[in-house]
Each structure stands twice: as C-alpha cells, then as structure tokens.
Amino acid sequence: MDLQPVDIIIHIINIIVLFLLLRLLVYKPVRKYMLSREEKIKNEMNEADQYRQESVSLKKQYEASMTGAKDKLSKAMRDQQQKAEKEAGDIIAGAKTKAASIEEQARAQAEEEKRRAVRSMNEEITNLALDMASKILRREVRLEDNRALVDDFVKKAGENYAGSNPENRASL
Amino acid sequence: MQEAILKIAPPYDEQEVASISQCFEKLLGKKVQFKIIEEPSLLGGFFAFVDGRVYDYSFSTQLSELHRSLSD
C-alpha cells in the first residue's frame, strides 16, 4: 500500500472531522455524564462522611450508655451485696440473741426444777419423820409421861401462865 | 362454877385430872368443873378449853408445830 501525501491529509482531515463530530455529538452528554457522576460521587462522599460521623457519634453514645449501664449495674450489685450482707448480719444477730435467751430460759428452768425437787424431798422427809414420831408416841406414851407433862404444866402455870386465846394455839 | 372442857390423851388417871383442875382453880381463882373427853389423837398431854381460852399442852400440837417449822 503506498501512502500518498494526499492520502495522509485526507486521513488527518477525516480524523479531525470525526473528532469534531464526536465532540459535538458526544462531548455534551459525556460532559453531562461526567458532571453528574462527579456530582453523584461528591454526594456519596458526603453521605459516606455523614454516615461515618453518625456512626462515630452513635458509637460514642453507645459507649457512654454502656459505661453508664455498667456503672449502674455494678452499683446495683454493690447495693444488693451490702443489703444481703446486712440481712445476713441481722439474721445471725437475731439467731444469737434467740439462742442466748433460750439458753437462759433452760438454765432458769433447771434451777427452778432443782429447787422444787429439793423442797419436795425436804417435805417428804419431814412428813416421814413426823409420821414415825407420832406412831412411836402413840405406842410408847405411858402414864408417867402424861403425868410429867401435867406436872410441867402445873409448874409453869405456877409461874403465872396466861392461856392463849383460841385463835393462837401456842403451846406452853 | 366454871364450865370447861378437858381433852386428855390416854393413859391418864384421876390424880392427873385433879392436879390440872387444882391448877386452873389457882389460875382463874374460881372452881372449875371439867368435862373430861379422852382424845387419843393428842398422843400425849392434854388440851383444855377454859373461860374462852385454849391451853394446848399436847404432843400432837408440838409435832405439827415442828412440822411447820421444818417445812418453812
């Protein structure tokens, strides 16, 4: 293929015409497209930026509320702990006083029972002794004994014995 | 004549009763006529009720007093 200078010029002109044609036909829409794309990108960038900021502030909020929640939780747990400890302390103290009072009651009761036992034993011994004495007297008293009693009375009466009034049966 | 009651524990004899009456006569300054009642429960001695007064000189009383003092 032999390239003549004319051919070359034609070619160049073709290219230029093509270019101009293309520029005319294509340039506006492409420019428009490019502009709108640029616009879109810018918007998206802004949106992205906005989202990022929002997410950052959300994150902060979230963190803040989390720490708040954590504080609240640990405070509540501490309160609960203290309350439980106090209640436990009260229960133990109550149990101790109750135990002490029960022990005291038991001791007092034992004391009382002992006293009662001793008293009733004494009572029994006395009754026994006196029963025996009266049985012996019933059997052994002789005339002389009675006479001795009377003589004693007469002697005492001699010492100005004043008999007692009926209510007070004091013996001589 | 002063009416009186004399409860006395057996065994006893007239001599005892006589000396008791004599004694009361001396005490009260008037004759005393005792109504004698034999009272074995006295265990010993006698119990006289004269002129509204009680003269208790019996073992049973002394025993019960002993009982009272022991069980206090």
Coordinates of N, CA and C in Angstrom, one line a residue:
Chain A
M1 N 1.0 -1.2 0.0 CA 0.0 0.0 0.0 C 0.9 1.2 0.0
D2 N 0.6 2.0 -0.9 CA 1.6 3.2 -1.0 C 0.8 4.4 -0.5
L3 N 1.4 5.1 0.5 CA 0.7 6.2 1.1 C 1.1 7.5 0.4
Q4 N 0.2 8.1 -0.2 CA 0.5 9.4 -0.8 C 0.3 10.5 0.2
P5 N 0.9 11.5 -0.1 CA 0.7 12.7 0.9 C -0.7 13.1 0.8
V6 N -1.4 12.9 -0.2 CA -2.8 13.4 -0.2 C -3.6 12.5 0.7
D7 N -3.2 11.2 0.5 CA -4.0 10.3 1.4 C -3.8 10.7 2.9
I8 N -2.6 10.9 3.3 CA -2.3 11.3 4.7 C -3.2 12.5 5.0
I9 N -3.2 13.5 4.2 CA -4.0 14.8 4.6 C -5.5 14.4 4.7
I10 N -5.9 13.5 3.8 CA -7.3 13.1 3.9 C -7.6 12.5 5.2
H11 N -6.6 11.6 5.5 CA -6.8 10.9 6.8 C -6.9 11.9 7.9
I12 N -6.0 12.8 7.9 CA -5.9 13.8 9.0 C -7.3 14.5 9.0
I13 N -7.7 15.0 7.9 CA -9.0 15.7 7.9 C -10.1 14.8 8.4
N14 N -10.0 13.6 8.0 CA -11.1 12.6 8.5 C -11.1 12.6 10.0
I15 N -9.9 12.4 10.5 CA -9.8 12.3 11.9 C -10.3 13.5 12.6
I16 N -9.9 14.7 12.0 CA -10.4 16.0 12.7 C -11.9 16.0 12.6
V17 N -12.4 15.7 11.4 CA -13.9 15.8 11.3 C -14.6 14.8 12.3
L18 N -14.0 13.7 12.3 CA -14.5 12.7 13.2 C -14.5 13.2 14.6
F19 N -13.4 13.7 14.9 CA -13.1 14.3 16.3 C -14.2 15.4 16.6
L20 N -14.3 16.3 15.6 CA -15.3 17.4 15.8 C -16.7 16.8 15.9
L21 N -17.0 15.9 15.0 CA -18.3 15.3 15.0 C -18.5 14.6 16.4
L22 N -17.5 13.9 16.7 CA -17.7 13.2 18.0 C -17.8 14.2 19.1
R23 N -16.9 15.2 19.1 CA -17.0 16.2 20.2 C -18.4 16.8 20.2
L24 N -18.9 17.1 19.0 CA -20.3 17.7 19.0 C -21.3 16.7 19.6
L25 N -21.2 15.5 19.0 CA -22.3 14.5 19.4 C -22.0 14.0 20.8
V26 N -20.8 13.8 21.0 CA -20.5 13.0 22.3 C -20.2 13.9 23.4
Y27 N -19.6 15.0 23.2 CA -18.9 15.8 24.2 C -20.0 16.2 25.3
K28 N -21.1 16.7 24.9 CA -22.1 17.2 25.9 C -22.6 16.1 26.8
P29 N -23.1 15.0 26.1 CA -23.6 14.0 27.0 C -22.5 13.5 27.9
V30 N -21.3 13.3 27.3 CA -20.2 12.8 28.1 C -19.9 13.8 29.3
R31 N -19.9 15.0 28.9 CA -19.6 16.0 29.9 C -20.7 16.0 31.0
K32 N -21.9 15.9 30.5 CA -23.0 15.9 31.4 C -22.9 14.7 32.3
Y33 N -22.6 13.6 31.6 CA -22.5 12.3 32.4 C -21.4 12.5 33.4
M34 N -20.3 13.0 32.9 CA -19.1 13.1 33.8 C -19.5 14.1 35.0
L35 N -20.2 15.2 34.7 CA -20.5 16.1 35.7 C -21.5 15.4 36.7
S36 N -22.5 14.8 36.1 CA -23.4 14.1 37.1 C -22.7 13.1 37.9
R37 N -21.8 12.4 37.2 CA -21.1 11.3 38.0 C -20.3 12.0 39.2
E38 N -19.7 13.1 38.7 CA -18.9 13.7 39.7 C -19.8 14.2 40.9
E39 N -20.9 14.7 40.5 CA -21.9 15.2 41.5 C -22.3 14.0 42.4
K40 N -22.6 12.9 41.7 CA -23.0 11.7 42.5 C -21.9 11.3 43.5
I41 N -20.7 11.3 42.9 CA -19.6 10.8 43.8 C -19.5 11.8 44.9
K42 N -19.6 13.1 44.6 CA -19.4 14.0 45.7 C -20.5 13.7 46.8
N43 N -21.8 13.6 46.2 CA -22.9 13.3 47.2 C -22.6 12.1 48.0
E44 N -22.2 11.1 47.3 CA -22.0 9.8 48.0 C -20.9 10.0 49.1
M45 N -19.9 10.8 48.6 CA -18.8 11.0 49.6 C -19.4 11.7 50.8
N46 N -20.2 12.8 50.5 CA -20.7 13.5 51.6 C -21.5 12.5 52.5
E47 N -22.4 11.8 51.8 CA -23.2 10.8 52.6 C -22.3 9.9 53.4
A48 N -21.3 9.4 52.7 CA -20.4 8.5 53.5 C -19.9 9.2 54.7
D49 N -19.5 10.4 54.4 CA -18.9 11.2 55.5 C -19.9 11.3 56.6
Q50 N -21.1 11.7 56.2 CA -22.1 11.9 57.2 C -22.4 10.6 58.0
Y51 N -22.5 9.5 57.2 CA -22.7 8.2 57.9 C -21.6 7.9 58.9
R52 N -20.4 8.3 58.4 CA -19.2 7.9 59.3 C -19.4 8.7 60.6
Q53 N -19.7 10.1 60.4 CA -19.8 10.9 61.6 C -20.9 10.3 62.5
E54 N -22.1 10.0 61.8 CA -23.2 9.5 62.6 C -22.7 8.2 63.4
S55 N -22.0 7.4 62.6 CA -21.7 6.1 63.3 C -20.7 6.4 64.5
V56 N -19.8 7.4 64.2 CA -18.9 7.8 65.3 C -19.7 8.2 66.5
S57 N -20.6 9.1 66.3 CA -21.4 9.7 67.4 C -22.2 8.6 68.0
L58 N -22.8 7.7 67.1 CA -23.6 6.6 67.7 C -22.7 5.8 68.6
K59 N -21.5 5.5 68.1 CA -20.5 4.7 68.8 C -20.3 5.3 70.2
K60 N -20.1 6.7 70.1 CA -19.8 7.3 71.4 C -21.0 7.2 72.3
Q61 N -22.2 7.5 71.7 CA -23.4 7.3 72.5 C -23.5 5.9 73.1
Y62 N -23.2 5.0 72.3 CA -23.3 3.6 72.7 C -22.4 3.4 73.9
E63 N -21.1 3.8 73.6 CA -20.1 3.6 74.7 C -20.5 4.3 76.0
A64 N -21.0 5.5 75.8 CA -21.4 6.3 77.0 C -22.5 5.5 77.7
S65 N -23.5 5.1 76.9 CA -24.6 4.4 77.6 C -24.1 3.1 78.2
M66 N -23.2 2.4 77.5 CA -22.7 1.2 78.0 C -22.0 1.4 79.4
T67 N -21.1 2.5 79.4 CA -20.4 2.7 80.7 C -21.5 3.0 81.7
G68 N -22.4 3.9 81.3 CA -23.5 4.2 82.3 C -24.2 3.0 82.8
A69 N -24.5 2.1 81.9 CA -25.2 0.9 82.3 C -24.3 0.1 83.2
K70 N -23.0 0.0 82.8 CA -22.1 -0.8 83.6 C -22.0 -0.2 85.0
D71 N -21.9 1.1 85.1 CA -21.8 1.7 86.4 C -23.1 1.4 87.2
K72 N -24.2 1.6 86.5 CA -25.5 1.3 87.2 C -25.5 -0.1 87.7
L73 N -25.1 -1.0 86.8 CA -25.1 -2.4 87.2 C -24.2 -2.7 88.4
S74 N -23.0 -2.2 88.3 CA -22.1 -2.5 89.4 C -22.6 -1.9 90.7
K75 N -23.2 -0.6 90.6 CA -23.7 0.0 91.8 C -24.9 -0.9 92.4
A76 N -25.7 -1.3 91.4 CA -26.9 -2.1 91.9 C -26.3 -3.4 92.6
M77 N -25.3 -4.0 91.9 CA -24.8 -5.2 92.5 C -24.2 -4.9 93.9
R78 N -23.5 -3.8 94.0 CA -22.9 -3.5 95.3 C -24.0 -3.3 96.3
D79 N -25.1 -2.5 95.9 CA -26.2 -2.3 96.9 C -26.7 -3.6 97.3
Q80 N -26.9 -4.5 96.3 CA -27.5 -5.8 96.6 C -26.6 -6.6 97.6
Q81 N -25.3 -6.5 97.3 CA -24.4 -7.2 98.1 C -24.5 -6.7 99.6
Q82 N -24.5 -5.3 99.7 CA -24.5 -4.8 101.0 C -25.8 -5.2 101.7
K83 N -26.9 -5.1 100.9 CA -28.2 -5.4 101.5 C -28.2 -6.9 102.0
A84 N -27.6 -7.8 101.2 CA -27.6 -9.2 101.6 C -26.7 -9.3 102.8
E85 N -25.6 -8.6 102.8 CA -24.7 -8.8 104.0 C -25.4 -8.3 105.2
K86 N -26.1 -7.2 105.1 CA -26.8 -6.6 106.3 C -27.8 -7.6 106.8
E87 N -28.6 -8.1 105.8 CA -29.7 -9.0 106.2 C -29.1 -10.2 106.9
A88 N -28.0 -10.7 106.3 CA -27.3 -11.9 106.9 C -26.9 -11.6 108.3
G89 N -26.3 -10.4 108.5 CA -25.9 -9.9 109.8 C -27.0 -9.9 110.8
D90 N -28.2 -9.3 110.3 CA -29.3 -9.2 111.2 C -29.8 -10.6 111.6
I91 N -29.9 -11.5 110.6 CA -30.4 -12.9 110.9 C -29.5 -13.5 111.9
I92 N -28.1 -13.4 111.7 CA -27.2 -14.0 112.6 C -27.4 -13.4 114.0
A93 N -27.4 -12.1 114.1 CA -27.6 -11.4 115.4 C -28.9 -11.9 116.1
G94 N -30.0 -11.9 115.3 CA -31.2 -12.4 115.8 C -31.1 -13.8 116.4
A95 N -30.5 -14.6 115.6 CA -30.3 -16.1 116.0 C -29.5 -16.1 117.3
K96 N -28.5 -15.3 117.4 CA -27.6 -15.3 118.6 C -28.4 -15.0 119.8
T97 N -29.2 -13.8 119.7 CA -30.0 -13.4 120.9 C -31.0 -14.5 121.2
K98 N -31.6 -15.1 120.2 CA -32.6 -16.1 120.5 C -31.9 -17.2 121.2
A99 N -30.8 -17.6 120.7 CA -30.1 -18.8 121.3 C -29.8 -18.4 122.8
A100 N -29.3 -17.2 122.9 CA -28.9 -16.8 124.3 C -30.2 -16.9 125.2
S101 N -31.3 -16.4 124.7 CA -32.5 -16.3 125.6 C -33.0 -17.7 125.9
I102 N -32.9 -18.6 124.8 CA -33.3 -20.0 125.1 C -32.4 -20.6 126.1
E103 N -31.1 -20.4 126.0 CA -30.2 -21.0 127.0 C -30.5 -20.5 128.4
E104 N -30.8 -19.1 128.5 CA -31.1 -18.5 129.8 C -32.3 -19.2 130.4
Q105 N -33.4 -19.3 129.5 CA -34.6 -20.0 130.0 C -34.4 -21.4 130.5
A106 N -33.6 -22.1 129.7 CA -33.3 -23.5 130.1 C -32.7 -23.5 131.4
R107 N -31.7 -22.7 131.6 CA -30.9 -22.7 132.9 C -31.9 -22.3 134.0
A108 N -32.7 -21.3 133.8 CA -33.6 -20.9 134.9 C -34.6 -22.0 135.2
Q109 N -35.0 -22.7 134.1 CA -36.0 -23.8 134.4 C -35.3 -24.9 135.2
A110 N -34.1 -25.2 134.8 CA -33.4 -26.3 135.5 C -33.2 -25.9 137.0
E111 N -32.9 -24.6 137.2 CA -32.7 -24.1 138.6 C -34.0 -24.3 139.4
E112 N -35.1 -23.9 138.7 CA -36.4 -24.0 139.4 C -36.7 -25.4 139.7
E113 N -36.5 -26.3 138.7 CA -36.8 -27.8 139.0 C -36.0 -28.3 140.1
K114 N -34.7 -27.9 140.2 CA -33.8 -28.4 141.2 C -34.4 -27.9 142.6
R115 N -34.7 -26.6 142.6 CA -35.3 -26.1 143.9 C -36.5 -26.9 144.3
R116 N -37.4 -27.1 143.3 CA -38.7 -27.7 143.6 C -38.4 -29.2 144.1
A117 N -37.4 -29.8 143.5 CA -37.1 -31.2 143.9 C -36.6 -31.2 145.3
V118 N -35.7 -30.3 145.6 CA -35.1 -30.3 147.0 C -36.3 -30.0 148.0
R119 N -37.1 -29.0 147.6 CA -38.2 -28.7 148.6 C -39.1 -29.9 148.8
S120 N -39.5 -30.6 147.7 CA -40.4 -31.7 147.9 C -39.7 -32.8 148.7
M121 N -38.4 -32.9 148.5 CA -37.7 -34.0 149.2 C -37.8 -33.7 150.7
N122 N -37.5 -32.4 151.0 CA -37.5 -32.0 152.4 C -38.9 -32.3 153.0
E123 N -39.9 -31.9 152.2 CA -41.3 -32.1 152.7 C -41.5 -33.6 153.0
E124 N -41.0 -34.4 152.1 CA -41.3 -35.9 152.3 C -40.6 -36.4 153.6
I125 N -39.3 -35.9 153.7 CA -38.5 -36.4 154.9 C -39.2 -36.0 156.2
T126 N -39.7 -34.7 156.2 CA -40.3 -34.1 157.4 C -41.5 -35.0 157.7
N127 N -42.4 -35.2 156.6 CA -43.6 -35.9 156.9 C -43.3 -37.3 157.4
L128 N -42.3 -37.9 156.8 CA -41.9 -39.3 157.2 C -41.5 -39.3 158.7
A129 N -40.6 -38.3 159.0 CA -40.1 -38.3 160.4 C -41.3 -38.1 161.4
L130 N -42.2 -37.2 161.0 CA -43.3 -36.9 161.9 C -44.2 -38.0 162.0
D131 N -44.5 -38.7 160.9 CA -45.4 -39.9 161.0 C -44.8 -40.9 162.0
M132 N -43.5 -41.1 161.8 CA -42.8 -42.1 162.6 C -42.9 -41.7 164.1
A133 N -42.6 -40.4 164.3 CA -42.7 -39.9 165.7 C -44.0 -40.1 166.3
S134 N -45.1 -39.8 165.5 CA -46.4 -39.9 166.1 C -46.8 -41.4 166.3
K135 N -46.3 -42.3 165.4 CA -46.6 -43.7 165.7 C -45.9 -44.1 166.9
I136 N -44.6 -43.7 167.1 CA -43.9 -44.2 168.3 C -44.6 -43.6 169.5
L137 N -45.0 -42.3 169.5 CA -45.6 -41.7 170.6 C -46.9 -42.5 171.0
R138 N -47.7 -42.8 169.9 CA -48.9 -43.5 170.1 C -48.7 -44.7 170.9
R139 N -47.6 -45.4 170.6 CA -47.3 -46.7 171.3 C -46.6 -46.5 172.6
E140 N -45.7 -45.6 172.7 CA -44.8 -45.6 173.8 C -45.3 -44.7 175.0
V141 N -46.2 -43.7 174.7 CA -46.5 -42.8 175.9 C -47.1 -43.6 177.0
R142 N -46.5 -43.4 178.2 CA -47.0 -44.1 179.4 C -47.7 -43.1 180.3
L143 N -48.3 -43.6 181.3 CA -49.0 -42.8 182.3 C -47.9 -41.7 182.8
E144 N -46.7 -42.3 183.1 CA -45.7 -41.3 183.8 C -45.5 -40.2 182.8
D145 N -45.4 -40.5 181.5 CA -45.1 -39.4 180.6 C -46.2 -38.3 180.7
N146 N -47.4 -38.8 180.6 CA -48.5 -37.8 180.7 C -48.5 -37.0 182.0
R147 N -48.2 -37.8 183.1 CA -48.1 -37.1 184.4 C -47.0 -36.1 184.4
A148 N -45.9 -36.4 183.8 CA -44.7 -35.5 183.7 C -45.2 -34.2 183.0
L149 N -45.9 -34.4 181.9 CA -46.4 -33.3 181.2 C -47.3 -32.4 182.1
V150 N -48.2 -33.0 182.8 CA -49.1 -32.3 183.7 C -48.3 -31.5 184.7
D151 N -47.3 -32.3 185.3 CA -46.5 -31.6 186.4 C -45.8 -30.4 185.8
D152 N -45.3 -30.5 184.6 CA -44.6 -29.4 184.0 C -45.6 -28.3 183.8
F153 N -46.8 -28.6 183.4 CA -47.8 -27.5 183.1 C -48.1 -26.8 184.5
V154 N -48.3 -27.7 185.5 CA -48.6 -27.1 186.8 C -47.5 -26.2 187.3
K155 N -46.3 -26.7 187.0 CA -45.1 -25.8 187.5 C -45.2 -24.5 186.7
K156 N -45.3 -24.6 185.4 CA -45.3 -23.4 184.5 C -46.5 -22.5 184.9
A157 N -47.6 -23.2 185.1 CA -48.8 -22.4 185.5 C -48.5 -21.6 186.7
G158 N -47.8 -22.2 187.6 CA -47.5 -21.6 188.9 C -46.7 -20.3 188.6
E159 N -45.9 -20.3 187.5 CA -45.2 -19.1 187.1 C -46.1 -18.1 186.3
N160 N -47.4 -18.0 186.8 CA -48.3 -17.1 186.2 C -48.5 -17.3 184.7
Y161 N -48.9 -18.6 184.3 CA -49.1 -18.9 182.9 C -50.4 -18.3 182.5
A162 N -50.4 -17.4 181.4 CA -51.8 -16.9 180.9 C -52.1 -17.7 179.7
G163 N -53.2 -18.5 179.7 CA -53.6 -19.3 178.5 C -53.7 -18.4 177.2
S164 N -53.5 -19.0 176.0 CA -53.6 -18.1 174.8 C -55.1 -18.1 174.4
N165 N -55.4 -17.1 173.6 CA -56.8 -17.0 173.1 C -57.0 -18.1 172.0
P166 N -58.2 -18.4 171.7 CA -58.5 -19.6 170.9 C -57.7 -19.6 169.5
E167 N -57.7 -18.3 168.9 CA -57.1 -18.4 167.6 C -55.6 -18.8 167.7
N168 N -54.9 -18.3 168.7 CA -53.5 -18.5 168.7 C -53.1 -19.7 169.5
R169 N -53.1 -20.9 169.0 CA -53.0 -22.1 169.8 C -51.5 -22.4 170.2
A170 N -50.8 -21.4 170.7 CA -49.4 -21.6 171.0 C -49.3 -22.6 172.1
S171 N -48.3 -23.5 172.0 CA -48.2 -24.5 173.1 C -47.5 -23.9 174.3
L172 N -47.4 -24.5 175.4 CA -46.8 -24.0 176.6 C -45.3 -23.8 176.4
Chain B
M1 N -69.7 -21.8 189.2 CA -69.0 -23.0 188.7 C -68.6 -22.7 187.2
Q2 N -67.4 -22.8 186.9 CA -67.0 -22.5 185.6 C -67.0 -23.8 184.7
E3 N -67.8 -23.8 183.6 CA -67.9 -25.0 182.8 C -66.6 -25.0 181.9
A4 N -66.0 -26.1 181.8 CA -64.8 -26.2 180.9 C -64.6 -27.5 180.3
I5 N -63.8 -27.6 179.2 CA -63.6 -28.9 178.5 C -62.2 -29.3 178.7
L6 N -62.0 -30.6 179.0 CA -60.6 -31.0 179.1 C -60.4 -32.3 178.3
K7 N -59.7 -32.1 177.2 CA -59.4 -33.3 176.3 C -58.1 -33.9 176.8
I8 N -58.0 -35.1 177.1 CA -56.8 -35.7 177.6 C -56.4 -37.0 176.9
A9 N -55.1 -37.2 176.7 CA -54.6 -38.4 176.0 C -54.5 -39.5 177.0
P10 N -55.0 -40.7 176.6 CA -54.7 -41.9 177.5 C -53.3 -42.3 177.4
P11 N -52.7 -43.0 178.3 CA -53.3 -43.3 179.6 C -53.2 -42.2 180.6
Y12 N -54.2 -42.0 181.4 CA -54.2 -40.9 182.4 C -55.0 -41.5 183.6
D13 N -54.8 -40.7 184.7 CA -55.5 -41.2 185.9 C -56.1 -40.0 186.6
E14 N -56.9 -40.3 187.6 CA -57.7 -39.2 188.3 C -56.7 -38.2 188.9
Q15 N -55.6 -38.7 189.3 CA -54.6 -37.8 190.0 C -54.2 -36.7 189.0
E16 N -54.0 -37.1 187.8 CA -53.7 -36.1 186.8 C -54.7 -35.0 186.6
V17 N -56.0 -35.5 186.5 CA -57.1 -34.6 186.3 C -57.2 -33.7 187.4
A18 N -57.1 -34.3 188.7 CA -57.2 -33.4 189.9 C -56.2 -32.3 189.9
S19 N -54.9 -32.7 189.6 CA -53.9 -31.6 189.6 C -54.2 -30.5 188.6
I20 N -54.7 -31.0 187.4 CA -55.0 -30.0 186.4 C -56.1 -29.0 186.9
S21 N -57.2 -29.6 187.4 CA -58.3 -28.8 187.9 C -57.8 -27.8 189.0
Q22 N -57.0 -28.4 189.9 CA -56.5 -27.5 191.0 C -55.7 -26.3 190.4
C23 N -54.9 -26.7 189.5 CA -54.1 -25.6 188.9 C -54.9 -24.5 188.3
F24 N -55.9 -24.9 187.5 CA -56.8 -23.9 186.8 C -57.5 -23.1 187.8
E25 N -57.9 -23.8 189.0 CA -58.7 -23.0 190.0 C -57.7 -21.9 190.5
K26 N -56.4 -22.3 190.7 CA -55.5 -21.3 191.2 C -55.3 -20.2 190.2
L27 N -55.3 -20.6 188.9 CA -55.0 -19.6 187.9 C -56.2 -18.7 187.8
L28 N -57.4 -19.3 187.7 CA -58.6 -18.4 187.4 C -59.2 -17.9 188.7
G29 N -58.8 -18.5 189.9 CA -59.4 -18.0 191.1 C -60.8 -18.4 191.3
K30 N -61.3 -19.5 190.5 CA -62.7 -19.9 190.8 C -62.7 -21.4 190.5
K31 N -63.7 -22.1 191.0 CA -63.8 -23.5 190.9 C -64.1 -23.9 189.4
V32 N -63.4 -24.9 188.9 CA -63.6 -25.3 187.5 C -64.1 -26.7 187.4
Q33 N -65.2 -26.9 186.7 CA -65.8 -28.2 186.5 C -65.4 -28.7 185.1
F34 N -64.5 -29.7 185.0 CA -64.1 -30.1 183.6 C -65.0 -31.1 183.1
K35 N -65.3 -31.1 181.8 CA -66.0 -32.2 181.1 C -64.8 -32.9 180.5
I36 N -64.6 -34.2 181.0 CA -63.4 -34.9 180.5 C -63.7 -35.6 179.2
I37 N -62.9 -35.4 178.2 CA -63.0 -36.2 176.9 C -61.7 -36.9 176.7
E38 N -61.7 -38.2 176.5 CA -60.5 -38.9 176.2 C -60.2 -38.7 174.7
E39 N -59.0 -38.2 174.4 CA -58.6 -37.9 173.0 C -57.3 -38.5 172.6
P40 N -57.3 -39.8 172.1 CA -56.0 -40.4 171.8 C -55.2 -39.7 170.8
S41 N -55.9 -38.9 169.9 CA -55.2 -38.2 168.8 C -54.2 -37.2 169.4
L42 N -54.4 -36.8 170.6 CA -53.4 -35.8 171.2 C -52.1 -36.5 171.4
L43 N -52.0 -37.8 171.4 CA -50.7 -38.6 171.5 C -50.1 -38.4 172.9
G44 N -50.4 -37.3 173.6 CA -49.9 -37.2 175.0 C -50.3 -35.8 175.5
G45 N -50.3 -35.7 176.8 CA -50.6 -34.4 177.4 C -52.1 -34.1 177.3
F46 N -52.5 -32.8 177.3 CA -53.9 -32.5 177.3 C -54.2 -31.2 176.6
F47 N -55.5 -31.0 176.5 CA -55.9 -29.7 175.7 C -57.1 -29.2 176.5
A48 N -57.0 -28.0 177.1 CA -58.0 -27.5 177.9 C -58.6 -26.3 177.3
F49 N -60.0 -26.2 177.4 CA -60.6 -25.0 176.9 C -61.4 -24.4 178.0
V50 N -60.9 -23.3 178.6 CA -61.5 -22.8 179.8 C -61.7 -21.3 179.7
D51 N -62.9 -20.8 180.0 CA -63.1 -19.4 180.1 C -62.7 -18.7 178.7
G52 N -63.0 -19.4 177.6 CA -62.8 -18.8 176.3 C -61.3 -18.8 175.9
R53 N -60.5 -19.5 176.8 CA -59.1 -19.6 176.5 C -58.7 -21.0 176.2
V54 N -57.6 -21.2 175.3 CA -57.2 -22.5 174.9 C -55.9 -22.8 175.6
Y55 N -55.8 -23.9 176.3 CA -54.5 -24.3 176.9 C -54.1 -25.6 176.2
D56 N -53.2 -25.5 175.2 CA -52.9 -26.7 174.5 C -51.6 -27.2 174.9
Y57 N -51.6 -28.4 175.5 CA -50.3 -28.9 176.1 C -50.2 -30.3 175.6
S58 N -50.3 -30.5 174.2 CA -50.3 -31.9 173.7 C -49.2 -32.1 172.8
F59 N -48.8 -33.4 172.7 CA -47.7 -33.8 171.7 C -48.1 -33.5 170.3
S60 N -49.4 -33.8 170.0 CA -49.8 -33.6 168.6 C -49.6 -32.2 168.1
T61 N -49.9 -31.2 169.0 CA -49.7 -29.8 168.5 C -48.2 -29.5 168.4
Q62 N -47.4 -30.0 169.4 CA -46.0 -29.8 169.3 C -45.4 -30.4 168.0
L63 N -46.0 -31.6 167.7 CA -45.5 -32.3 166.4 C -45.8 -31.4 165.2
S64 N -47.1 -30.9 165.2 CA -47.5 -30.1 164.0 C -46.7 -28.8 163.9
E65 N -46.4 -28.3 165.1 CA -45.5 -27.0 165.0 C -44.1 -27.4 164.5
L66 N -43.6 -28.5 164.9 CA -42.3 -28.9 164.5 C -42.4 -29.1 162.9
H67 N -43.5 -29.7 162.5 CA -43.6 -29.9 161.0 C -43.6 -28.6 160.3
R68 N -44.4 -27.6 160.9 CA -44.5 -26.3 160.2 C -43.1 -25.7 160.2
S69 N -42.4 -25.7 161.3 CA -41.1 -25.0 161.3 C -40.1 -25.7 160.4
L70 N -40.2 -27.1 160.3 CA -39.3 -27.8 159.4 C -39.5 -27.5 157.9
S71 N -40.8 -27.4 157.6 CA -41.1 -27.3 156.1 C -41.0 -25.8 155.7
D72 N -40.8 -24.9 156.6 CA -40.7 -23.5 156.1 C -39.4 -23.3 155.3

